[in-house]
Amino acid sequence: MEGRSQGSETTAMGHGRPVWSARATFAVVLGLVLASGAAWAQDGDGWPSAFDLLASGPELGGGDVPRAAPPRRGANASGVPPEVMARVLTEEGPRPVPMASAAESGPVVAPDAETDDAPGPPGRRVSAPRTRLVEDAPRPPFKAVPVVVAVVPGLVLHGLGAWTAGDGQTARGLFVAEATGLGLLAAGVVPLALTGASRRTVGPLYAVALTGAGVFSLSMLANLYAVISPAFDPGQVPDTLPPLEFDLGYQYVHDVSADYRNFFALGAVARLSAVRLEASARLAPDDGNTLIRAGAAYRLWGAPERTPGLGDGTALEVEGFATYHRYPTEGFTLGGGEVALRGRYAMERFGPRFMGSFVEGSVGLSLQGYSYPGRVDDDNLYGQLLYTFGYGVWLGRGGPLKGEAVLFYDHRKDGLVGGMRGRGGGVVGSFGARGRVLLTERWGVAAEAQVGGALMGRVSLLYAVGGDT
């Protein structure tokens, strides 16, 4: 308990008043914002002309169905002369259909034929789901030298690995992200030192410093992923997720200040169109320690919860949870609520080297209170800043196997793990890794490890109800 009751913020085992202003923290709008990479489309080895784009559409007889057609002969091969095209665009009346030979026109794609076994409604989709009208940029080849450079000195100067591999655009983006993180970190830490961590400003300034640390850390991990990812096929966003999942497992917690060690781990997730319901419980049979957490998340932007494959995984949601934590040996109970804004960003938008990965983050507030068996004083209510960020990858490339794995930082100090003591006497959060994967349409596994004021490890068995939709 001693390691989690130090520092500028009140911990789960401490009893001091909050040292930051909740109103001021609410006034700070935070997030992990990474500029989207430039999108481009190419036709063969050159940029398509305006006429090529127009002639390929249904307006002039072309097809709007994506197909792998061979390149046209000649740079400006066309079935409609320029003077005719000029008249078409300026005069009214029927427009001529461009003519081309069979070799130039490419294969003809017809709608799916209906059969007696699988009749379909009129106007069935011709192109397959997730087919893009513009092909993805080719993935770069793997090189060993950029991997070495990305570690030394790339962990200090992010982007050197990509620059060594000849990808200047990715290198510039990583340099900008690193500089942004360092700037936000300085903008938060320097005023904290000058004001002596005043209660009136410590909340917003601490949030700015955490945002800077998060952007810097994520750009460092992206720096490594950019040069390693060409060595393997990236994972993809699952097309669908089951509407209902249950998990049952074992969790071990090693805290030198507590008697509990072993926990039953229970959990459930229900996915609707724009709502996700979650509940989890940790029960220690030997000590009686009990932690229950339940709540919901509402998706503000992004693909529906059950069909993430309709998008690229980028999403924004608001979530609220209630918690109940009973410490029978210590003689008190902790309960309260929290609200947070959580987002996820598909790194493929940043560049082709980041296909299959994503960054995520959340910021919020919690308000909790202690309940003692004896007289309750006026110092039993406190709040804390909630902040997380992580870098993850999708697991699976289609089919029943689907999931994700994430390296993350969690700033909260309560719970079973708590925060770790810093060199300056303060307390930071915890670091960890988690993953979940469905191996079949029904069964899967999940695992998590976390290091903070205590050590925690968990393994669980997943069972899905509903299967693919």
CSV table of C-alpha atoms in Angstrom, one decimal:
chain,number,residue,atom,x,y,z
A,1,MET,CA,0.0,0.0,0.0
A,2,GLU,CA,2.9,2.3,0.7
A,3,GLY,CA,4.1,2.4,-2.9
A,4,ARG,CA,0.7,3.4,-4.1
A,5,SER,CA,-0.1,6.1,-1.6
A,6,GLN,CA,2.8,8.4,-2.6
A,7,GLY,CA,2.9,11.2,-5.2
A,8,SER,CA,0.9,14.1,-6.3
A,9,GLU,CA,-2.3,12.0,-6.9
A,10,THR,CA,-4.4,10.1,-4.4
A,11,THR,CA,-4.2,6.4,-4.8
A,12,ALA,CA,-6.7,3.6,-4.0
A,13,MET,CA,-5.0,3.0,-0.7
A,14,GLY,CA,-4.5,6.7,0.3
A,15,HIS,CA,-6.8,9.0,2.0
A,16,GLY,CA,-5.8,12.6,0.9
A,17,ARG,CA,-7.9,15.1,-0.9
A,18,PRO,CA,-7.5,15.5,-4.7
A,19,VAL,CA,-4.7,17.7,-5.7
A,20,TRP,CA,-6.1,18.8,-9.1
A,21,SER,CA,-9.1,20.6,-10.4
A,22,ALA,CA,-11.7,18.5,-12.1
A,23,ARG,CA,-13.2,21.6,-13.8
A,24,ALA,CA,-9.9,22.6,-15.2
A,25,THR,CA,-9.2,19.1,-16.5
A,26,PHE,CA,-12.6,19.0,-18.2
A,27,ALA,CA,-11.6,22.2,-20.0
A,28,VAL,CA,-8.7,20.5,-21.6
A,29,VAL,CA,-9.5,18.6,-24.8
A,30,LEU,CA,-7.0,15.9,-25.3
A,31,GLY,CA,-6.4,13.1,-27.8
A,32,LEU,CA,-3.8,11.4,-29.8
A,33,VAL,CA,-4.1,13.0,-33.2
A,34,LEU,CA,-1.9,11.8,-36.0
A,35,ALA,CA,-2.2,13.5,-39.4
A,36,SER,CA,-3.5,11.2,-42.1
A,37,GLY,CA,-1.0,10.3,-44.8
A,38,ALA,CA,-1.6,11.6,-48.3
A,39,ALA,CA,-3.8,9.4,-50.5
A,40,TRP,CA,-3.0,8.9,-54.1
A,41,ALA,CA,-4.2,6.8,-57.0
A,42,GLN,CA,-2.0,5.7,-60.0
A,43,ASP,CA,-2.9,4.0,-63.3
A,44,GLY,CA,-0.1,1.9,-64.5
A,45,ASP,CA,3.1,3.9,-64.3
A,46,GLY,CA,1.6,7.4,-64.7
A,47,TRP,CA,-1.2,9.5,-63.3
A,48,PRO,CA,-4.6,9.0,-65.0
A,49,SER,CA,-5.9,11.9,-67.1
A,50,ALA,CA,-9.2,13.5,-66.5
A,51,PHE,CA,-10.5,11.9,-69.7
A,52,ASP,CA,-9.4,8.5,-68.6
A,53,LEU,CA,-11.2,8.8,-65.3
A,54,LEU,CA,-14.4,10.0,-67.2
A,55,ALA,CA,-14.2,7.3,-69.9
A,56,SER,CA,-13.9,4.6,-67.3
A,57,GLY,CA,-17.2,5.5,-65.7
A,58,PRO,CA,-20.7,4.3,-66.7
A,59,GLU,CA,-21.4,7.8,-68.1
A,60,LEU,CA,-19.4,7.0,-71.3
A,61,GLY,CA,-19.9,3.3,-71.4
A,62,GLY,CA,-17.2,2.2,-69.0
A,63,GLY,CA,-17.7,0.0,-66.0
A,64,ASP,CA,-17.7,1.1,-62.4
A,65,VAL,CA,-16.8,-2.4,-61.3
A,66,PRO,CA,-13.2,-2.8,-60.1
A,67,ARG,CA,-11.3,-5.3,-62.2
A,68,ALA,CA,-7.7,-6.3,-62.8
A,69,ALA,CA,-7.5,-5.2,-66.4
A,70,PRO,CA,-4.1,-5.0,-68.3
A,71,PRO,CA,-2.8,-1.5,-69.1
A,72,ARG,CA,-3.9,0.1,-72.2
A,73,ARG,CA,-1.7,0.3,-75.2
A,74,GLY,CA,-0.2,3.8,-75.6
A,75,ALA,CA,-0.1,6.6,-73.2
A,76,ASN,CA,-3.3,8.2,-74.4
A,77,ALA,CA,-5.2,5.2,-75.9
A,78,SER,CA,-8.9,6.2,-76.2
A,79,GLY,CA,-11.9,5.3,-78.3
A,80,VAL,CA,-13.2,8.9,-78.5
A,81,PRO,CA,-11.1,11.6,-80.3
A,82,PRO,CA,-10.4,14.8,-78.3
A,83,GLU,CA,-12.4,17.0,-80.7
A,84,VAL,CA,-15.5,14.7,-80.2
A,85,MET,CA,-15.0,14.7,-76.5
A,86,ALA,CA,-14.9,18.6,-76.5
A,87,ARG,CA,-18.3,18.6,-78.4
A,88,VAL,CA,-19.8,16.1,-76.0
A,89,LEU,CA,-19.0,18.2,-73.0
A,90,THR,CA,-20.4,21.4,-74.5
A,91,GLU,CA,-23.5,20.2,-76.4
A,92,GLU,CA,-26.7,18.6,-75.4
A,93,GLY,CA,-28.0,15.3,-76.8
A,94,PRO,CA,-26.9,11.7,-76.8
A,95,ARG,CA,-23.3,11.1,-76.1
A,96,PRO,CA,-21.1,8.7,-78.1
A,97,VAL,CA,-19.9,5.5,-76.5
A,98,PRO,CA,-16.1,5.1,-76.6
A,99,MET,CA,-15.1,2.1,-78.8
A,100,ALA,CA,-12.1,-0.1,-78.0
A,101,SER,CA,-10.8,-3.5,-79.1
A,102,ALA,CA,-11.3,-6.6,-77.0
A,103,ALA,CA,-7.6,-6.5,-76.0
A,104,GLU,CA,-7.9,-2.9,-74.8
A,105,SER,CA,-11.2,-3.1,-73.1
A,106,GLY,CA,-10.3,-5.9,-70.6
A,107,PRO,CA,-12.6,-8.6,-69.3
A,108,VAL,CA,-16.3,-8.0,-69.0
A,109,VAL,CA,-17.8,-8.5,-65.6
A,110,ALA,CA,-21.4,-9.6,-65.4
A,111,PRO,CA,-23.7,-9.7,-62.4
A,112,ASP,CA,-23.8,-12.9,-60.4
A,113,ALA,CA,-26.2,-15.4,-62.0
A,114,GLU,CA,-29.1,-16.5,-59.9
A,115,THR,CA,-29.4,-20.3,-59.4
A,116,ASP,CA,-32.3,-22.4,-58.0
A,117,ASP,CA,-30.3,-23.1,-54.9
A,118,ALA,CA,-29.3,-19.5,-54.2
A,119,PRO,CA,-31.8,-17.0,-55.7
A,120,GLY,CA,-30.9,-13.4,-55.2
A,121,PRO,CA,-32.8,-10.1,-55.4
A,122,PRO,CA,-32.4,-7.9,-58.4
A,123,GLY,CA,-29.5,-5.5,-58.4
A,124,ARG,CA,-27.1,-7.8,-56.5
A,125,ARG,CA,-23.7,-6.5,-55.7
A,126,VAL,CA,-21.1,-7.3,-58.4
A,127,SER,CA,-17.9,-6.3,-56.6
A,128,ALA,CA,-16.9,-8.3,-53.6
A,129,PRO,CA,-17.0,-6.6,-50.1
A,130,ARG,CA,-14.0,-4.5,-49.1
A,131,THR,CA,-13.0,-4.1,-52.7
A,132,ARG,CA,-11.4,-0.7,-53.3
A,133,LEU,CA,-11.6,1.3,-56.5
A,134,VAL,CA,-8.0,2.4,-56.0
A,135,GLU,CA,-5.4,-0.3,-55.4
A,136,ASP,CA,-3.3,-0.1,-52.2
A,137,ALA,CA,0.2,1.2,-52.6
A,138,PRO,CA,2.7,-1.7,-53.0
A,139,ARG,CA,4.3,-2.8,-49.7
A,140,PRO,CA,8.1,-2.0,-49.5
A,141,PRO,CA,10.6,-4.8,-49.4
A,142,PHE,CA,12.3,-5.9,-46.1
A,143,LYS,CA,15.8,-4.8,-45.4
A,144,ALA,CA,18.0,-5.7,-42.4
A,145,VAL,CA,20.1,-2.5,-42.2
A,146,PRO,CA,17.1,-0.2,-41.6
A,147,VAL,CA,16.0,-2.4,-38.7
A,148,VAL,CA,19.4,-1.9,-37.0
A,149,VAL,CA,19.3,1.8,-37.6
A,150,ALA,CA,15.7,2.0,-36.2
A,151,VAL,CA,17.1,0.7,-32.9
A,152,VAL,CA,20.3,2.6,-32.7
A,153,PRO,CA,20.0,5.6,-33.0
A,154,GLY,CA,16.4,5.3,-34.2
A,155,LEU,CA,14.9,5.0,-30.8
A,156,VAL,CA,16.1,8.5,-30.1
A,157,LEU,CA,15.7,10.0,-33.6
A,158,HIS,CA,12.5,8.4,-34.8
A,159,GLY,CA,12.2,7.8,-38.6
A,160,LEU,CA,15.9,7.1,-39.2
A,161,GLY,CA,15.0,3.5,-40.0
A,162,ALA,CA,12.5,4.4,-42.6
A,163,TRP,CA,14.8,7.1,-44.0
A,164,THR,CA,17.6,4.5,-44.4
A,165,ALA,CA,15.1,2.3,-46.3
A,166,GLY,CA,14.5,5.1,-48.7
A,167,ASP,CA,11.0,6.1,-47.4
A,168,GLY,CA,11.4,9.8,-46.9
A,169,GLN,CA,7.7,10.5,-46.5
A,170,THR,CA,7.3,8.0,-43.6
A,171,ALA,CA,10.5,9.3,-42.0
A,172,ARG,CA,9.3,12.9,-42.1
A,173,GLY,CA,6.0,11.9,-40.5
A,174,LEU,CA,7.7,10.1,-37.6
A,175,PHE,CA,10.1,13.0,-37.1
A,176,VAL,CA,7.1,15.4,-36.8
A,177,ALA,CA,5.3,13.0,-34.4
A,178,GLU,CA,8.4,12.8,-32.2
A,179,ALA,CA,8.8,16.6,-32.2
A,180,THR,CA,5.1,17.1,-31.3
A,181,GLY,CA,5.4,14.7,-28.4
A,182,LEU,CA,8.5,16.3,-27.0
A,183,GLY,CA,6.9,19.7,-27.4
A,184,LEU,CA,3.7,18.7,-25.5
A,185,LEU,CA,5.8,17.0,-22.8
A,186,ALA,CA,7.8,20.2,-22.3
A,187,ALA,CA,4.7,22.3,-22.3
A,188,GLY,CA,3.3,20.2,-19.4
A,189,VAL,CA,6.4,19.5,-17.3
A,190,VAL,CA,8.0,22.9,-17.3
A,191,PRO,CA,4.9,24.8,-16.0
A,192,LEU,CA,4.5,22.0,-13.4
A,193,ALA,CA,8.0,22.6,-12.1
A,194,LEU,CA,7.6,26.4,-12.2
A,195,THR,CA,4.2,26.3,-10.3
A,196,GLY,CA,5.3,23.7,-7.8
A,197,ALA,CA,2.5,21.4,-9.0
A,198,SER,CA,-0.2,23.8,-7.9
A,199,ARG,CA,-3.6,22.2,-7.2
A,200,ARG,CA,-5.3,24.8,-9.6
A,201,THR,CA,-3.2,23.7,-12.6
A,202,VAL,CA,-1.7,20.3,-11.9
A,203,GLY,CA,-4.6,18.4,-13.6
A,204,PRO,CA,-4.6,20.1,-17.1
A,205,LEU,CA,-0.8,20.3,-17.1
A,206,TYR,CA,-0.4,16.7,-16.1
A,207,ALA,CA,-2.8,15.7,-18.9
A,208,VAL,CA,-0.7,17.7,-21.5
A,209,ALA,CA,2.5,16.0,-20.3
A,210,LEU,CA,0.9,12.6,-20.5
A,211,THR,CA,-0.3,13.4,-24.1
A,212,GLY,CA,3.3,14.3,-25.1
A,213,ALA,CA,4.7,11.2,-23.5
A,214,GLY,CA,2.0,9.1,-25.3
A,215,VAL,CA,2.7,10.7,-28.8
A,216,PHE,CA,6.5,10.2,-28.3
A,217,SER,CA,6.1,6.6,-27.2
A,218,LEU,CA,3.7,5.7,-30.0
A,219,SER,CA,6.0,7.3,-32.6
A,220,MET,CA,8.9,5.2,-31.2
A,221,LEU,CA,6.9,2.0,-31.5
A,222,ALA,CA,5.8,3.0,-35.0
A,223,ASN,CA,9.4,3.7,-35.9
A,224,LEU,CA,10.2,0.0,-35.2
A,225,TYR,CA,7.1,-1.4,-36.8
A,226,ALA,CA,7.7,0.5,-40.1
A,227,VAL,CA,10.9,-1.4,-40.8
A,228,ILE,CA,9.9,-4.8,-39.4
A,229,SER,CA,6.5,-5.0,-41.0
A,230,PRO,CA,7.7,-5.7,-44.6
A,231,ALA,CA,9.0,-9.1,-43.3
A,232,PHE,CA,5.5,-10.5,-42.8
A,233,ASP,CA,2.0,-10.3,-44.1
A,234,PRO,CA,0.0,-7.8,-42.0
A,235,GLY,CA,-3.2,-8.7,-40.2
A,236,GLN,CA,-6.5,-7.2,-41.1
A,237,VAL,CA,-9.5,-5.8,-39.4
A,238,PRO,CA,-12.0,-8.7,-38.8
A,239,ASP,CA,-15.0,-8.6,-41.0
A,240,THR,CA,-17.4,-9.4,-38.2
A,241,LEU,CA,-17.3,-10.0,-34.4
A,242,PRO,CA,-19.6,-12.2,-32.4
A,243,PRO,CA,-22.6,-10.4,-30.7
A,244,LEU,CA,-21.8,-12.1,-27.4
A,245,GLU,CA,-18.6,-13.3,-25.8
A,246,PHE,CA,-17.8,-14.9,-22.4
A,247,ASP,CA,-14.4,-15.5,-20.8
A,248,LEU,CA,-13.4,-17.5,-17.8
A,249,GLY,CA,-9.8,-17.7,-16.6
A,250,TYR,CA,-7.2,-17.4,-13.9
A,251,GLN,CA,-5.4,-14.2,-12.7
A,252,TYR,CA,-2.3,-14.0,-10.5
A,253,VAL,CA,-1.4,-10.8,-8.6
A,254,HIS,CA,1.8,-10.3,-6.6
A,255,ASP,CA,1.6,-7.3,-4.3
A,256,VAL,CA,4.0,-7.2,-1.4
A,257,SER,CA,1.6,-5.2,0.7
A,258,ALA,CA,-1.5,-7.5,0.2
A,259,ASP,CA,-2.3,-11.0,1.2
A,260,TYR,CA,-4.3,-12.0,-2.0
A,261,ARG,CA,-2.6,-13.8,-4.9
A,262,ASN,CA,-5.0,-15.9,-6.9
A,263,PHE,CA,-8.2,-14.7,-8.6
A,264,PHE,CA,-11.0,-16.2,-10.7
A,265,ALA,CA,-11.4,-14.0,-13.8
A,266,LEU,CA,-14.8,-13.6,-15.3
A,267,GLY,CA,-16.0,-11.4,-18.1
A,268,ALA,CA,-18.7,-10.8,-20.7
A,269,VAL,CA,-19.1,-8.5,-23.8
A,270,ALA,CA,-22.3,-7.8,-25.8
A,271,ARG,CA,-22.0,-6.0,-29.1
A,272,LEU,CA,-24.9,-4.1,-30.7
A,273,SER,CA,-24.9,-1.8,-33.6
A,274,ALA,CA,-23.4,1.3,-31.9
A,275,VAL,CA,-23.3,0.1,-28.3
A,276,ARG,CA,-21.0,-2.3,-26.5
A,277,LEU,CA,-21.8,-3.6,-23.0
A,278,GLU,CA,-19.0,-5.0,-20.8
A,279,ALA,CA,-18.8,-6.6,-17.3
A,280,SER,CA,-15.9,-8.2,-15.5
A,281,ALA,CA,-15.3,-9.7,-12.1
A,282,ARG,CA,-12.1,-10.7,-10.1
A,283,LEU,CA,-12.7,-12.9,-7.1
A,284,ALA,CA,-10.0,-14.0,-4.7
A,285,PRO,CA,-11.2,-17.2,-2.9
A,286,ASP,CA,-8.5,-17.2,-0.2
A,287,ASP,CA,-8.6,-13.5,0.7
A,288,GLY,CA,-12.2,-12.5,-0.3
A,289,ASN,CA,-10.9,-9.5,-2.3
A,290,THR,CA,-13.6,-8.7,-4.9
A,291,LEU,CA,-13.4,-6.3,-7.9
A,292,ILE,CA,-16.5,-5.8,-10.1
A,293,ARG,CA,-16.6,-3.4,-13.1
A,294,ALA,CA,-19.6,-2.9,-15.5
A,295,GLY,CA,-20.6,-0.3,-18.1
A,296,ALA,CA,-21.2,0.5,-21.7
A,297,ALA,CA,-19.6,2.3,-24.6
A,298,TYR,CA,-21.4,4.2,-27.4
A,299,ARG,CA,-19.7,4.6,-30.8
A,300,LEU,CA,-19.7,8.1,-32.0
A,301,TRP,CA,-17.8,7.5,-35.2
A,302,GLY,CA,-16.6,4.5,-37.1
A,303,ALA,CA,-17.9,1.1,-38.3
A,304,PRO,CA,-20.6,-0.7,-36.2
A,305,GLU,CA,-19.4,-2.8,-33.3
A,306,ARG,CA,-20.3,-6.1,-34.9
A,307,THR,CA,-19.0,-5.3,-38.4
A,308,PRO,CA,-15.7,-3.5,-38.0
A,309,GLY,CA,-14.7,-4.8,-41.5
A,310,LEU,CA,-16.9,-2.2,-43.0
A,311,GLY,CA,-14.1,0.3,-42.1
A,312,ASP,CA,-10.4,0.3,-41.4
A,313,GLY,CA,-10.7,0.1,-37.6
A,314,THR,CA,-10.7,3.8,-36.9
A,315,ALA,CA,-13.3,4.7,-34.3
A,316,LEU,CA,-14.3,7.1,-31.6
A,317,GLU,CA,-16.5,6.3,-28.6
A,318,VAL,CA,-17.6,7.5,-25.2
A,319,GLU,CA,-17.8,5.1,-22.3
A,320,GLY,CA,-19.0,5.0,-18.8
A,321,PHE,CA,-18.3,2.4,-16.1
A,322,ALA,CA,-19.2,1.7,-12.4
A,323,THR,CA,-16.7,-0.1,-10.1
A,324,TYR,CA,-17.0,-1.9,-6.8
A,325,HIS,CA,-13.8,-3.1,-5.0
A,326,ARG,CA,-14.0,-4.7,-1.6
A,327,TYR,CA,-10.9,-5.1,0.6
A,328,PRO,CA,-12.0,-7.4,3.5
A,329,THR,CA,-8.6,-7.8,5.0
A,330,GLU,CA,-7.9,-4.1,5.0
A,331,GLY,CA,-11.4,-3.3,6.2
A,332,PHE,CA,-12.8,-0.9,3.6
A,333,THR,CA,-14.8,-0.8,0.3
A,334,LEU,CA,-14.1,1.4,-2.7
A,335,GLY,CA,-16.8,2.3,-5.2
A,336,GLY,CA,-17.6,4.9,-7.8
A,337,GLY,CA,-18.0,5.7,-11.5
A,338,GLU,CA,-15.9,6.9,-14.4
A,339,VAL,CA,-16.4,8.4,-17.9
A,340,ALA,CA,-13.9,8.6,-20.7
A,341,LEU,CA,-13.5,9.3,-24.4
A,342,ARG,CA,-11.7,6.5,-26.3
A,343,GLY,CA,-10.4,6.5,-29.8
A,344,ARG,CA,-8.5,4.2,-32.2
A,345,TYR,CA,-6.7,5.2,-35.4
A,346,ALA,CA,-5.7,2.8,-38.2
A,347,MET,CA,-2.0,3.5,-38.9
A,348,GLU,CA,-2.5,2.4,-42.5
A,349,ARG,CA,-3.7,5.9,-43.1
A,350,PHE,CA,-0.3,7.1,-42.1
A,351,GLY,CA,1.5,5.0,-44.8
A,352,PRO,CA,1.7,1.6,-46.4
A,353,ARG,CA,4.5,0.5,-44.0
A,354,PHE,CA,2.0,0.6,-41.1
A,355,MET,CA,-0.6,-1.8,-42.6
A,356,GLY,CA,-2.1,-4.1,-39.9
A,357,SER,CA,-1.4,-1.8,-37.0
A,358,PHE,CA,-3.2,0.9,-35.0
A,359,VAL,CA,-2.8,3.3,-32.1
A,360,GLU,CA,-5.4,3.9,-29.4
A,361,GLY,CA,-5.8,6.2,-26.5
A,362,SER,CA,-8.4,7.4,-23.9
A,363,VAL,CA,-8.8,10.3,-21.5
A,364,GLY,CA,-11.3,10.6,-18.7
A,365,LEU,CA,-12.2,11.2,-15.1
A,366,SER,CA,-13.3,9.0,-12.2
A,367,LEU,CA,-15.0,9.9,-8.9
A,368,GLN,CA,-14.7,7.3,-6.1
A,369,GLY,CA,-15.4,7.1,-2.4
A,370,TYR,CA,-14.2,4.9,0.5
A,371,SER,CA,-16.6,3.2,2.9
A,372,TYR,CA,-15.3,2.2,6.3
A,373,PRO,CA,-17.1,0.2,9.0
A,374,GLY,CA,-16.6,3.0,11.5
A,375,ARG,CA,-17.3,6.7,11.4
A,376,VAL,CA,-16.9,8.3,8.0
A,377,ASP,CA,-15.1,11.6,7.8
A,378,ASP,CA,-15.2,14.2,5.2
A,379,ASP,CA,-12.1,13.0,3.4
A,380,ASN,CA,-13.5,9.8,1.8
A,381,LEU,CA,-14.2,11.1,-1.7
A,382,TYR,CA,-11.6,11.7,-4.4
A,383,GLY,CA,-11.2,11.8,-8.1
A,384,GLN,CA,-8.4,10.9,-10.5
A,385,LEU,CA,-7.3,11.5,-14.0
A,386,LEU,CA,-7.7,8.5,-16.3
A,387,TYR,CA,-5.4,8.2,-19.3
A,388,THR,CA,-4.2,5.3,-21.5
A,389,PHE,CA,-2.4,4.9,-24.8
A,390,GLY,CA,-1.2,1.9,-26.7
A,391,TYR,CA,0.1,0.5,-30.0
A,392,GLY,CA,-1.4,-2.7,-31.4
A,393,VAL,CA,-1.7,-5.1,-34.3
A,394,TRP,CA,-4.6,-7.0,-35.7
A,395,LEU,CA,-4.3,-10.8,-35.7
A,396,GLY,CA,-5.7,-13.0,-38.5
A,397,ARG,CA,-6.0,-12.5,-42.3
A,398,GLY,CA,-9.6,-13.5,-42.8
A,399,GLY,CA,-11.4,-16.6,-41.8
A,400,PRO,CA,-12.4,-17.6,-38.3
A,401,LEU,CA,-9.1,-16.6,-36.7
A,402,LYS,CA,-9.4,-13.0,-35.6
A,403,GLY,CA,-8.1,-10.8,-32.8
A,404,GLU,CA,-5.6,-8.2,-31.7
A,405,ALA,CA,-2.6,-7.6,-29.5
A,406,VAL,CA,-1.7,-4.3,-27.8
A,407,LEU,CA,1.3,-2.8,-25.8
A,408,PHE,CA,-0.2,-0.1,-23.5
A,409,TYR,CA,0.3,2.3,-20.7
A,410,ASP,CA,-2.5,2.8,-18.1
A,411,HIS,CA,-2.2,5.9,-15.8
A,412,ARG,CA,-4.8,4.9,-13.2
A,413,LYS,CA,-3.5,4.2,-9.7
A,414,ASP,CA,-6.3,2.1,-8.1
A,415,GLY,CA,-7.3,-1.4,-8.9
A,416,LEU,CA,-5.2,-4.6,-8.3
A,417,VAL,CA,-2.0,-3.3,-10.1
A,418,GLY,CA,-1.8,0.3,-9.1
A,419,GLY,CA,1.1,2.6,-10.1
A,420,MET,CA,4.8,2.3,-9.7
A,421,ARG,CA,7.0,4.8,-7.8
A,422,GLY,CA,9.0,7.2,-9.9
A,423,ARG,CA,12.5,8.5,-9.2
A,424,GLY,CA,11.2,11.9,-8.2
A,425,GLY,CA,9.0,10.5,-5.5
A,426,GLY,CA,5.8,10.6,-7.6
A,427,VAL,CA,3.8,7.7,-8.8
A,428,VAL,CA,3.3,6.9,-12.5
A,429,GLY,CA,0.9,4.3,-13.9
A,430,SER,CA,1.5,0.8,-15.2
A,431,PHE,CA,2.8,-0.8,-18.4
A,432,GLY,CA,1.4,-3.9,-19.9
A,433,ALA,CA,0.5,-6.1,-22.9
A,434,ARG,CA,-2.8,-7.8,-23.7
A,435,GLY,CA,-4.2,-9.9,-26.5
A,436,ARG,CA,-7.3,-11.8,-27.5
A,437,VAL,CA,-7.9,-14.1,-30.5
A,438,LEU,CA,-10.8,-16.3,-31.6
A,439,LEU,CA,-9.3,-19.5,-33.0
A,440,THR,CA,-12.6,-20.8,-34.3
A,441,GLU,CA,-16.1,-19.3,-34.6
A,442,ARG,CA,-16.8,-20.4,-31.0
A,443,TRP,CA,-13.6,-20.7,-29.0
A,444,GLY,CA,-10.6,-18.5,-28.4
A,445,VAL,CA,-8.0,-17.4,-25.8
A,446,ALA,CA,-7.0,-14.1,-24.1
A,447,ALA,CA,-3.9,-13.2,-22.1
A,448,GLU,CA,-2.7,-10.1,-20.2
A,449,ALA,CA,0.4,-9.1,-18.3
A,450,GLN,CA,0.9,-5.8,-16.4
A,451,VAL,CA,3.7,-4.2,-14.3
A,452,GLY,CA,3.0,-1.4,-11.8
A,453,GLY,CA,2.9,-1.2,-8.1
A,454,ALA,CA,2.1,-5.0,-8.3
A,455,LEU,CA,2.7,-7.7,-10.9
A,456,MET,CA,-0.3,-9.2,-12.7
A,457,GLY,CA,-0.8,-12.0,-15.2
A,458,ARG,CA,-4.0,-13.5,-16.6
A,459,VAL,CA,-5.0,-16.2,-19.0
A,460,SER,CA,-8.6,-16.8,-20.1
A,461,LEU,CA,-10.7,-19.1,-22.3
A,462,LEU,CA,-13.2,-17.3,-24.7
A,463,TYR,CA,-16.5,-18.6,-25.9
A,464,ALA,CA,-18.4,-16.7,-28.6
A,465,VAL,CA,-22.2,-16.9,-29.1
A,466,GLY,CA,-23.7,-16.0,-32.4
A,467,GLY,CA,-20.8,-16.5,-34.7
A,468,ASP,CA,-20.3,-14.5,-37.9
A,469,THR,CA,-23.1,-12.3,-39.3
